[in-house]
Amino acid sequence: MTTSALLAAVLAAVLVSAVARQAQQAQQQVSDNVQQAQELTEGTLERYHHHDDHHTKPRYAYQYSVHDKHTGDIKDVWEHRDGDVTKGGYTLLEPDGHTRVVEYIVTKKGGFQATVKRLPPHHH
């Protein structure tokens, strides 16, 4: 075997060894990443289920009114929610003087149900 062939064989062996070591390190890194992902996922699921056990039902209420006689923008709006039941409504002065009254309820079982009334103008 010539010196150059021997040198090439030694370099090839060193190169193969280095590539094998890098592949082994990469495989270990992937394994570590998979393990970390599993641990994070398990922790997240535990926190999610723990949070879900202490679920609070949604509650809120709001209302507002606009009574601008100069522009004719007159309306009242309200809504409140307690758990799975939301009730609300609004009144609106229409351009022809009628008042539109809408009241609604939203439930998990019944969905959205509204009643709409149109009241005639009242003159003073």
JSON list of C-alpha atoms in Angstrom, two decimals, residues 72 74-75 91-101 117-123:
[
{"chain": "A", "resi": 72, "resn": "GLY", "atom": "CA", "xyz": [-82.24, 61.96, 16.98]},
{"chain": "A", "resi": 74, "resn": "ILE", "atom": "CA", "xyz": [-81.88, 57.70, 20.98]},
{"chain": "A", "resi": 75, "resn": "LYS", "atom": "CA", "xyz": [-81.23, 54.14, 22.08]},
{"chain": "A", "resi": 91, "resn": "THR", "atom": "CA", "xyz": [-84.69, 50.04, 22.18]},
{"chain": "A", "resi": 92, "resn": "LEU", "atom": "CA", "xyz": [-84.09, 52.29, 19.23]},
{"chain": "A", "resi": 93, "resn": "LEU", "atom": "CA", "xyz": [-85.95, 55.39, 18.04]},
{"chain": "A", "resi": 94, "resn": "GLU", "atom": "CA", "xyz": [-86.47, 54.91, 14.31]},
{"chain": "A", "resi": 95, "resn": "PRO", "atom": "CA", "xyz": [-86.46, 57.88, 11.86]},
{"chain": "A", "resi": 96, "resn": "ASP", "atom": "CA", "xyz": [-90.26, 57.72, 11.44]},
{"chain": "A", "resi": 97, "resn": "GLY", "atom": "CA", "xyz": [-90.80, 58.10, 15.22]},
{"chain": "A", "resi": 98, "resn": "HIS", "atom": "CA", "xyz": [-91.59, 54.46, 15.97]},
{"chain": "A", "resi": 99, "resn": "THR", "atom": "CA", "xyz": [-89.61, 52.72, 18.70]},
{"chain": "A", "resi": 100, "resn": "ARG", "atom": "CA", "xyz": [-88.15, 49.32, 17.97]},
{"chain": "A", "resi": 101, "resn": "VAL", "atom": "CA", "xyz": [-87.89, 47.07, 21.04]},
{"chain": "A", "resi": 117, "resn": "LYS", "atom": "CA", "xyz": [-91.89, 44.93, 18.81]},
{"chain": "A", "resi": 118, "resn": "ARG", "atom": "CA", "xyz": [-92.53, 48.18, 17.00]},
{"chain": "A", "resi": 119, "resn": "LEU", "atom": "CA", "xyz": [-94.24, 50.78, 19.12]},
{"chain": "A", "resi": 120, "resn": "PRO", "atom": "CA", "xyz": [-96.01, 53.75, 17.54]},
{"chain": "A", "resi": 121, "resn": "PRO", "atom": "CA", "xyz": [-94.69, 57.28, 18.05]},
{"chain": "A", "resi": 122, "resn": "HIS", "atom": "CA", "xyz": [-95.90, 58.95, 21.20]},
{"chain": "A", "resi": 123, "resn": "HIS", "atom": "CA", "xyz": [-96.76, 62.61, 20.93]}
]
